[in-house]
Coordinates of C-alpha atoms in Angstrom, one line a residue:
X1172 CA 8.9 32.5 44.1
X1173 CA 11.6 31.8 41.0
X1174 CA 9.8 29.1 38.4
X1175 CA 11.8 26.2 38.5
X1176 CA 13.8 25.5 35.5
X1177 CA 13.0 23.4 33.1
X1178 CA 15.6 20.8 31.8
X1179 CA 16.2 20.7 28.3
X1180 CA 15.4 17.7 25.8
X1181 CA 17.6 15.1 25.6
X1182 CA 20.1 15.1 22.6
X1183 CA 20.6 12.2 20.8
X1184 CA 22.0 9.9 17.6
X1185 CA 18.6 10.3 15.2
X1186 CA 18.6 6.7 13.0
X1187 CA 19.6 7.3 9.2
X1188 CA 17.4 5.8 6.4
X1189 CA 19.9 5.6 4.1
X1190 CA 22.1 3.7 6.1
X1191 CA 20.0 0.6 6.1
X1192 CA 20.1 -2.4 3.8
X1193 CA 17.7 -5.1 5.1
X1194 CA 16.9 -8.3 3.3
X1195 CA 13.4 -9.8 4.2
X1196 CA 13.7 -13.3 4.5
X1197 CA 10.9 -15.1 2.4
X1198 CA 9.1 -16.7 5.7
X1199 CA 8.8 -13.0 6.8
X1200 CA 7.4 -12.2 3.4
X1201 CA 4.7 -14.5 4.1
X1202 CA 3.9 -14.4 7.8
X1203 CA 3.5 -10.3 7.0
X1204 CA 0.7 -10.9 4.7
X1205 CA -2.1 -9.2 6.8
X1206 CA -3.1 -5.7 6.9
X1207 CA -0.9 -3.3 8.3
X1208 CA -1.1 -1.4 11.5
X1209 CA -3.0 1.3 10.0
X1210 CA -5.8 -0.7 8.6
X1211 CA -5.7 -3.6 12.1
X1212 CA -8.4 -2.3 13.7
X1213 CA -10.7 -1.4 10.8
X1214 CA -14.5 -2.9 9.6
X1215 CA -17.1 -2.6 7.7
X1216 CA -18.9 -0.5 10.6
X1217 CA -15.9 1.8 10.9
X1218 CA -16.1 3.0 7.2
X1219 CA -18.2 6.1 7.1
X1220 CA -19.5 6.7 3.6
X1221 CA -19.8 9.8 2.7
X1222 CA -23.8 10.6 2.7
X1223 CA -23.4 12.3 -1.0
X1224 CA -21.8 9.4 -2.5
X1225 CA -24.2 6.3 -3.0
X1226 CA -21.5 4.1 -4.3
X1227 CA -19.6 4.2 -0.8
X1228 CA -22.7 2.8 1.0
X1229 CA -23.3 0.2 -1.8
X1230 CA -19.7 -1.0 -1.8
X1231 CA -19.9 -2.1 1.9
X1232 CA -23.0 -4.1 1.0
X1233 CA -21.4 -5.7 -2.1
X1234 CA -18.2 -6.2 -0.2
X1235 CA -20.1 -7.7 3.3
X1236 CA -22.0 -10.3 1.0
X1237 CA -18.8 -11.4 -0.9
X1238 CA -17.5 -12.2 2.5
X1239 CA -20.5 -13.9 3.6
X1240 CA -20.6 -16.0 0.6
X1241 CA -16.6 -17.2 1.5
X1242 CA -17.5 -19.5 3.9
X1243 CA -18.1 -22.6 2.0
X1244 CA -14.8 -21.7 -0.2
X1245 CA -12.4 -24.3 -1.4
X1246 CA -8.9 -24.9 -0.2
X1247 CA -10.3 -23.7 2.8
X1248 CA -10.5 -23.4 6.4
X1249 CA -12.9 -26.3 7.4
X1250 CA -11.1 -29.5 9.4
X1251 CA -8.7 -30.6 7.6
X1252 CA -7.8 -27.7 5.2
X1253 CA -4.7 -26.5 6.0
X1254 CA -3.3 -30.0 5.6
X1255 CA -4.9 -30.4 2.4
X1256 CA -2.5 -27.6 1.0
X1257 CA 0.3 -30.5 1.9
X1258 CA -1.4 -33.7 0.9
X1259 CA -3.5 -33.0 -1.8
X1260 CA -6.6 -31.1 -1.9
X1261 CA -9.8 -31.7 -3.4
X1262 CA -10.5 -30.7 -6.9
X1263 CA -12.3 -27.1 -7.3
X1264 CA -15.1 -26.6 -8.9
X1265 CA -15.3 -24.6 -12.0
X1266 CA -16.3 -21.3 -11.5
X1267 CA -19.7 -19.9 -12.9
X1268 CA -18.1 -16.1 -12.6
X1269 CA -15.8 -13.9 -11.6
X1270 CA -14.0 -14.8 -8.7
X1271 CA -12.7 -11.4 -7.6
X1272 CA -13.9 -7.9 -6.6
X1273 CA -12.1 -5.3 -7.6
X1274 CA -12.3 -2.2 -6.0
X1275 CA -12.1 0.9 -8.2
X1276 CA -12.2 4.9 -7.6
X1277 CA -10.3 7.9 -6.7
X1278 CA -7.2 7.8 -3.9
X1279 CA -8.9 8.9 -0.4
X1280 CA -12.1 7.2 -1.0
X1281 CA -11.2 4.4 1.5
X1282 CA -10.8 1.7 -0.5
X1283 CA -7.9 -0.3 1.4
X1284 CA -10.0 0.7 5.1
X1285 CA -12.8 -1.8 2.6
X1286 CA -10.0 -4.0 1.5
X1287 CA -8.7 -4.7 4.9
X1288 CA -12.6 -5.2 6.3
X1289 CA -13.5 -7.7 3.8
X1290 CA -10.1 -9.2 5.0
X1291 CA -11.1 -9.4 8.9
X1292 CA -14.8 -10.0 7.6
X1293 CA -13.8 -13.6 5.7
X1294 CA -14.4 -16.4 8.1
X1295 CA -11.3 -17.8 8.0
X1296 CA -8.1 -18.2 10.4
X1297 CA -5.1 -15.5 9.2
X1298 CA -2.9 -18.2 8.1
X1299 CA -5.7 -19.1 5.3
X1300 CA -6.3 -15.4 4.1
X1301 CA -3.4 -12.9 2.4
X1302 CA -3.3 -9.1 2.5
X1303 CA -0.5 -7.2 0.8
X1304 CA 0.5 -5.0 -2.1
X1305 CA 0.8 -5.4 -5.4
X1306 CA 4.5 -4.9 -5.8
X1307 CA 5.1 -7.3 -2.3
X1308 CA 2.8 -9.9 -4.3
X1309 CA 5.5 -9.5 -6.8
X1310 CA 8.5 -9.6 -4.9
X1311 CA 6.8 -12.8 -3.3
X1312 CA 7.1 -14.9 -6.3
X1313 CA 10.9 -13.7 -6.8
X1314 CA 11.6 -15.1 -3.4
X1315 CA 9.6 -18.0 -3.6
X1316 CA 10.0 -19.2 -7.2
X1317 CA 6.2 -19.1 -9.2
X1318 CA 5.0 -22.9 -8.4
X1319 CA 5.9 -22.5 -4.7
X1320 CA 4.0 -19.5 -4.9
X1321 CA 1.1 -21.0 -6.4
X1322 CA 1.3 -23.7 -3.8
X1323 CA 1.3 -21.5 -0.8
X1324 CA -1.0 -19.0 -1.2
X1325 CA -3.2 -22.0 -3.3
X1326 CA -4.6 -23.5 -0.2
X1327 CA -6.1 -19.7 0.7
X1328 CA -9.6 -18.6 1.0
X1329 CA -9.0 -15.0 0.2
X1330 CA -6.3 -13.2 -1.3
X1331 CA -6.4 -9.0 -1.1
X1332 CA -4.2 -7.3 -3.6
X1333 CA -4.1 -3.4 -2.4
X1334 CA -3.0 -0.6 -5.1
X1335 CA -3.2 -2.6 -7.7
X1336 CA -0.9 -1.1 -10.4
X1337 CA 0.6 -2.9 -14.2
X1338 CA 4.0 -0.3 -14.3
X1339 CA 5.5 -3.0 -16.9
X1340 CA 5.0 -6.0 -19.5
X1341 CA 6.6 -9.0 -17.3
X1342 CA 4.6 -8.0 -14.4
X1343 CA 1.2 -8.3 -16.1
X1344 CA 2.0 -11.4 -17.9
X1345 CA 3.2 -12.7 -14.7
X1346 CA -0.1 -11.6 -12.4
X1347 CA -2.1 -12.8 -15.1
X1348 CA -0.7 -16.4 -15.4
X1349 CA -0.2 -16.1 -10.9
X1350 CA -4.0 -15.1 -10.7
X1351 CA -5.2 -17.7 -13.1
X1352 CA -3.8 -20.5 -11.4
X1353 CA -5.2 -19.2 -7.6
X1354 CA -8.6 -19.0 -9.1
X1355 CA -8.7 -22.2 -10.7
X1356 CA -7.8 -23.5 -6.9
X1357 CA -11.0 -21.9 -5.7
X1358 CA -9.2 -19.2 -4.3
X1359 CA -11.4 -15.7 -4.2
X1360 CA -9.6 -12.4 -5.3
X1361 CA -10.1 -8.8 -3.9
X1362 CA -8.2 -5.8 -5.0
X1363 CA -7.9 -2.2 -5.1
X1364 CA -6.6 0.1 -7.6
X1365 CA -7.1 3.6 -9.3
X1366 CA -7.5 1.7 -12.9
X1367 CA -10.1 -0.4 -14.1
X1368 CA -8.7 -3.7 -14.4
X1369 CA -9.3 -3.6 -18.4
X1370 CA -7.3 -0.5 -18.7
X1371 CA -4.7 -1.5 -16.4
X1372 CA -1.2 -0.1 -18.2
X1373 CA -2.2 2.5 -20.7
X1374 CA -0.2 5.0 -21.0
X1375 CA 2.6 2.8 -19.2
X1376 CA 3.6 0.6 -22.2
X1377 CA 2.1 -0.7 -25.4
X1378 CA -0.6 -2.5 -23.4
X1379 CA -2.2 -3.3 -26.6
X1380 CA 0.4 -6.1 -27.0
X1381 CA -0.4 -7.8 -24.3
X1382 CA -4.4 -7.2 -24.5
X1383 CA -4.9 -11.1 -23.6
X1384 CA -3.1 -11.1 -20.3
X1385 CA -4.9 -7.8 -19.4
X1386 CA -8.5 -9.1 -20.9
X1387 CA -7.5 -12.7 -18.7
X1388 CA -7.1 -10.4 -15.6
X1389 CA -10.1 -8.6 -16.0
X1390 CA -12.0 -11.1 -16.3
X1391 CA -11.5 -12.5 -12.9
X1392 CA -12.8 -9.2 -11.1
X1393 CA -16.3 -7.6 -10.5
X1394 CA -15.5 -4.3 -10.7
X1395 CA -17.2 -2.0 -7.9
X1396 CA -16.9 1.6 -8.4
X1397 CA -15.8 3.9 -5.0
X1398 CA -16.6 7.6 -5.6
X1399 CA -16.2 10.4 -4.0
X1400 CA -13.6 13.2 -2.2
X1401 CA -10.3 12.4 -0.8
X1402 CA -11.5 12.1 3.0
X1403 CA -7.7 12.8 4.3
X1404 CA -8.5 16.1 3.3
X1405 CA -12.2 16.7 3.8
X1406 CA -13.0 20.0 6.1
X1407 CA -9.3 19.9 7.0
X1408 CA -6.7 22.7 6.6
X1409 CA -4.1 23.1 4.1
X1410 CA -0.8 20.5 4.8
X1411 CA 1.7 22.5 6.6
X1412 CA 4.4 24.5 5.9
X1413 CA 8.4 22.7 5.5
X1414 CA 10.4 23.9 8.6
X1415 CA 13.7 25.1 8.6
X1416 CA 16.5 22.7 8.7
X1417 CA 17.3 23.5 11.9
X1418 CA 14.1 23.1 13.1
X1419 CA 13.8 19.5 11.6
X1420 CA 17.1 18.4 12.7
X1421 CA 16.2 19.4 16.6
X1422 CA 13.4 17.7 16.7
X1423 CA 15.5 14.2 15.2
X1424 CA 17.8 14.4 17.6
X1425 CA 15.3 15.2 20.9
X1426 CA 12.5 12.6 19.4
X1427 CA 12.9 8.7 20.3
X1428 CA 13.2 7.1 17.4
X1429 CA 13.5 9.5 14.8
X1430 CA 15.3 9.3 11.6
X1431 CA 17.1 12.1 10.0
X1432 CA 18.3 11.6 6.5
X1433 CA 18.4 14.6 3.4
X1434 CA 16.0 13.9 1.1
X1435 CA 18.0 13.8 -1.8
X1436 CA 20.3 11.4 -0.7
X1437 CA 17.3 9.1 0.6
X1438 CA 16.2 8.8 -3.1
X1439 CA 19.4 7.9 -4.0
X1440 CA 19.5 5.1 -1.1
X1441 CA 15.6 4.0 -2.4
X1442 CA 16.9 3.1 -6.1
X1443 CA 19.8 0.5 -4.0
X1444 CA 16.7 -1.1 -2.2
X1445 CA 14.1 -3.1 -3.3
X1446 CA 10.6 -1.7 -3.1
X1447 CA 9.0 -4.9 -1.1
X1448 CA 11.7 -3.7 1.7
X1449 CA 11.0 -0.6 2.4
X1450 CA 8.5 -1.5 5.4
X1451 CA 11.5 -3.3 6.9
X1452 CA 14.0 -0.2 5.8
X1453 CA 11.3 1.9 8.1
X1454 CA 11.3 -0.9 11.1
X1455 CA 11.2 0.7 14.4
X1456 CA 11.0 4.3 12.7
X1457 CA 8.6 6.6 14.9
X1458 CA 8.9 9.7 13.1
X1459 CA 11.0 10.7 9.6
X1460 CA 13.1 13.7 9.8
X1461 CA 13.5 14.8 6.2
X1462 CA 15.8 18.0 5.0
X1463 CA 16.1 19.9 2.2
X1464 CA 12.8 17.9 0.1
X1465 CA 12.9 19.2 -3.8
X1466 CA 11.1 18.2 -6.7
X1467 CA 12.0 14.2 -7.6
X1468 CA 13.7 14.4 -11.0
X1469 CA 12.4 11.5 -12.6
X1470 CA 9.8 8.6 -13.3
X1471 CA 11.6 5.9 -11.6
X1472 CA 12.5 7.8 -8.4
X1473 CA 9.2 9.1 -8.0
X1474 CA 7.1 5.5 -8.4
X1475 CA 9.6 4.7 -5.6
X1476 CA 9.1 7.5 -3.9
X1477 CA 5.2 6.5 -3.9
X1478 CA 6.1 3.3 -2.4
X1479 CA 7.5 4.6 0.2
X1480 CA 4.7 7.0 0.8
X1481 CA 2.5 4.1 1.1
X1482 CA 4.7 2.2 3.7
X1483 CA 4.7 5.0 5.8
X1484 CA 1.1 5.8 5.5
X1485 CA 0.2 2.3 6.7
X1486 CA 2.4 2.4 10.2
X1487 CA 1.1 5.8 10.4
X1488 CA 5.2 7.5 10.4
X1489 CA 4.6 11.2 11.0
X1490 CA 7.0 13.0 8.7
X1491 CA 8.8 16.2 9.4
X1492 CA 10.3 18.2 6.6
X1493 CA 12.1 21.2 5.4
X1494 CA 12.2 22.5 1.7
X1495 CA 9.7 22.6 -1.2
X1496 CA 6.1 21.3 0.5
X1497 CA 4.6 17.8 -0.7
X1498 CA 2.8 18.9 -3.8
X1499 CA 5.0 20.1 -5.3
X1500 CA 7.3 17.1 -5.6
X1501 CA 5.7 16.1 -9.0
X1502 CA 6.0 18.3 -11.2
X1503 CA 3.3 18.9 -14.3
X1504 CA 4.4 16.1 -16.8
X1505 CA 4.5 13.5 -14.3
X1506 CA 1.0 15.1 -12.7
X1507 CA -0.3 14.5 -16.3
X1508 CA 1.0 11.4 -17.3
X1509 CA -0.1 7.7 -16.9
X1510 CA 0.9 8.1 -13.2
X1511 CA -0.7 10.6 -12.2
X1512 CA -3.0 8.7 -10.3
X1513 CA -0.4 6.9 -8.1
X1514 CA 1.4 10.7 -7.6
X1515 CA -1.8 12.1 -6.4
X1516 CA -1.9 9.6 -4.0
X1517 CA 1.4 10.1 -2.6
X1518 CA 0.4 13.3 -2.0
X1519 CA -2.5 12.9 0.2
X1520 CA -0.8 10.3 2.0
X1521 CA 2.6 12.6 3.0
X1522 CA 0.0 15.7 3.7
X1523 CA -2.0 13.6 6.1
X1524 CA 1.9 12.3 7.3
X1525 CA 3.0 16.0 7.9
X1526 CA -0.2 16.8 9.6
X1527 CA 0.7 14.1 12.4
X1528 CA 4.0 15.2 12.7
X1529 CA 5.2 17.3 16.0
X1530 CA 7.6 19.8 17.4
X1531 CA 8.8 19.1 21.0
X1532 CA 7.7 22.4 23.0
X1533 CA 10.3 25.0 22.8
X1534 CA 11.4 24.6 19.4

């Protein structure tokens, strides 16, 4: 009896990267403060530590009694609070200590999965908590001018800064002075980062100068240290090898919503959009169809480059490519430099990306 033939995929227009522009209105900005899809589901009892690493188990206890001690918080989530932010709220007490935790270790350890537990661990409702990244933290006060900032996010309970990163003078001065006003509103801070907070920028920019604003962030954090192997990459195989072009560009145009865009030309598009957009610039992306990935040729495209890495990460975009594989997209003075941390990172993240990616049958 003949086999019946199968029908082939169905062709069609893959979405293009580079040909988007969006603008993120500031309500947006604010409603998206939460963790992303990636890190929804996670808590405290999903984290497992890794058995050789003592200060994985111990940051789940620090973390679990910093949330517990949250519920008497000011500015705060008791009758009454959310008005408060509008009609005046009652004077916060001084704090006795730090206010913050600050999460601190090698990329892979899990930090953000802790971040985003201690998030769904503070009894509080979402509208009186904040998750997001440092840079959207950032882009948050250019949308809403500084004071407005202050006065929406001052009425929080909790606010979680993830990759935690000083790439440049105004920006620390600027965190420093944001920070300072949140805690003096009684408003508790969590954040992750590859850099103790009291060496945040060195080897960025003469952070000596601006010692006080770095000292004043520091001293708003309890460090916890989060050791250990990357576990994207524990037991598993080697990230695999690029495709050909033709391979990739098949599997764009027979994958619902797939993007296809050459690589070089997508770094180009990166440096015409702002970094806090580029989880709107991959809106409705499934899976990224890259061709032709080389080395990035300088600083500033790569620490964009990471950005995106991290966007995708967190809505868990496979990613396709063809060319040079993902570690080798930094090359040795960048992999040695004050970034090397963040470019390490990037890494992982696009391995663990390619990893998820697929094929359709019959490629």
């Amino acid at each position: 009896m003949p086999t019946p033939a199968t029908s082939a995929p169905t062709e069609r227009e893959p979405l293009s990267l580079c040909s988007r522009e969006p603008h993120v209105p500031a309500d947006r900005l604010v409603a998206e403060m939460v963790p992303p899809p990636r890190f929804d589901s996670v808590r405290f009892d999903t984290y497992v530590p890794d058995p050789k690493q003592s200060s994985q188990r111990e940051a789940v206890t620090a973390l679990s009694a910093f949330a517990a001690g949250l519920t008497a918080a000011p500015g705060d989530g008791t009758a009454g609070g959310g008005l408060r932010r509008f009609f005046g709220r009652r004077q916060a007490p001084a704090p006795t200590g730090p206010r913050g935790v600050y999460l601190d270790g090698g990329y892979g350890v899990g930090k953000t999965h802790l971040l985003a537990s201690l998030w769904h661990a503070t009894p509080a409702e979402p509208a009186l908590k904040a998750f997001g990244t440092f840079v959207e933290l950032t882009h948050l006060v250019g949308a809403l001018g500084f004071q407005q900032t202050v006065r929406t996010l001052g009425g929080h309970r909790l606010l979680c800064i993830d990759e935690f990163e000083l790439d440049d003078p105004g920006d620390t001065v600027l965190v420093s002075t944001l920070l300072g006003k949140l805690v003096d509103s009684g408003v508790a801070l969590a954040a992750t980062s590859n850099t103790l907070p009291g060496k945040l920028g060195e080897g960025r920019f003469a952070s000596a100068d601006f010692l006080r604003e770095i000292q004043g962030l520091s001293a708003h954090f309890r460090p916890l240290r989060v050791d250990g192997e990357d576990y994207r990459h524990r037991g598993l195989p080697e990230a695999p090898p690029p495709f050909a072009d033709e391979v990739v560009e098949r599997t764009a145009r027979t994958t619902e919503g797939a993007s296809l865009d050459a690589f070089p030309a997508l770094l180009d598009h990166l440096a015409r959009v702002h970094p806090s957009r580029y989880g709107a610039l991959i809106d409705g992306v499934r899976t990224v169809c890259l061709t032709d990935v080389r080395p990035v040729p300088d600083q500033s495209t790569a620490l964009r480059l990471v950005v995106l890495a991290d966007r995708l990460y967190d809505r868990e975009v496979p990613v396709l490519a063809s060319g040079m594989p993902f570690d080798r997209l930094f090359g040795e003075e960048m992999l040695n430099g004050g970034y090397r941390k963040k470019y390490f990172r990037a890494i992982s993240r696009l391995t663990a990306l390619a990893r998820d990616a697929k094929v359709p049958a019959g490629q």
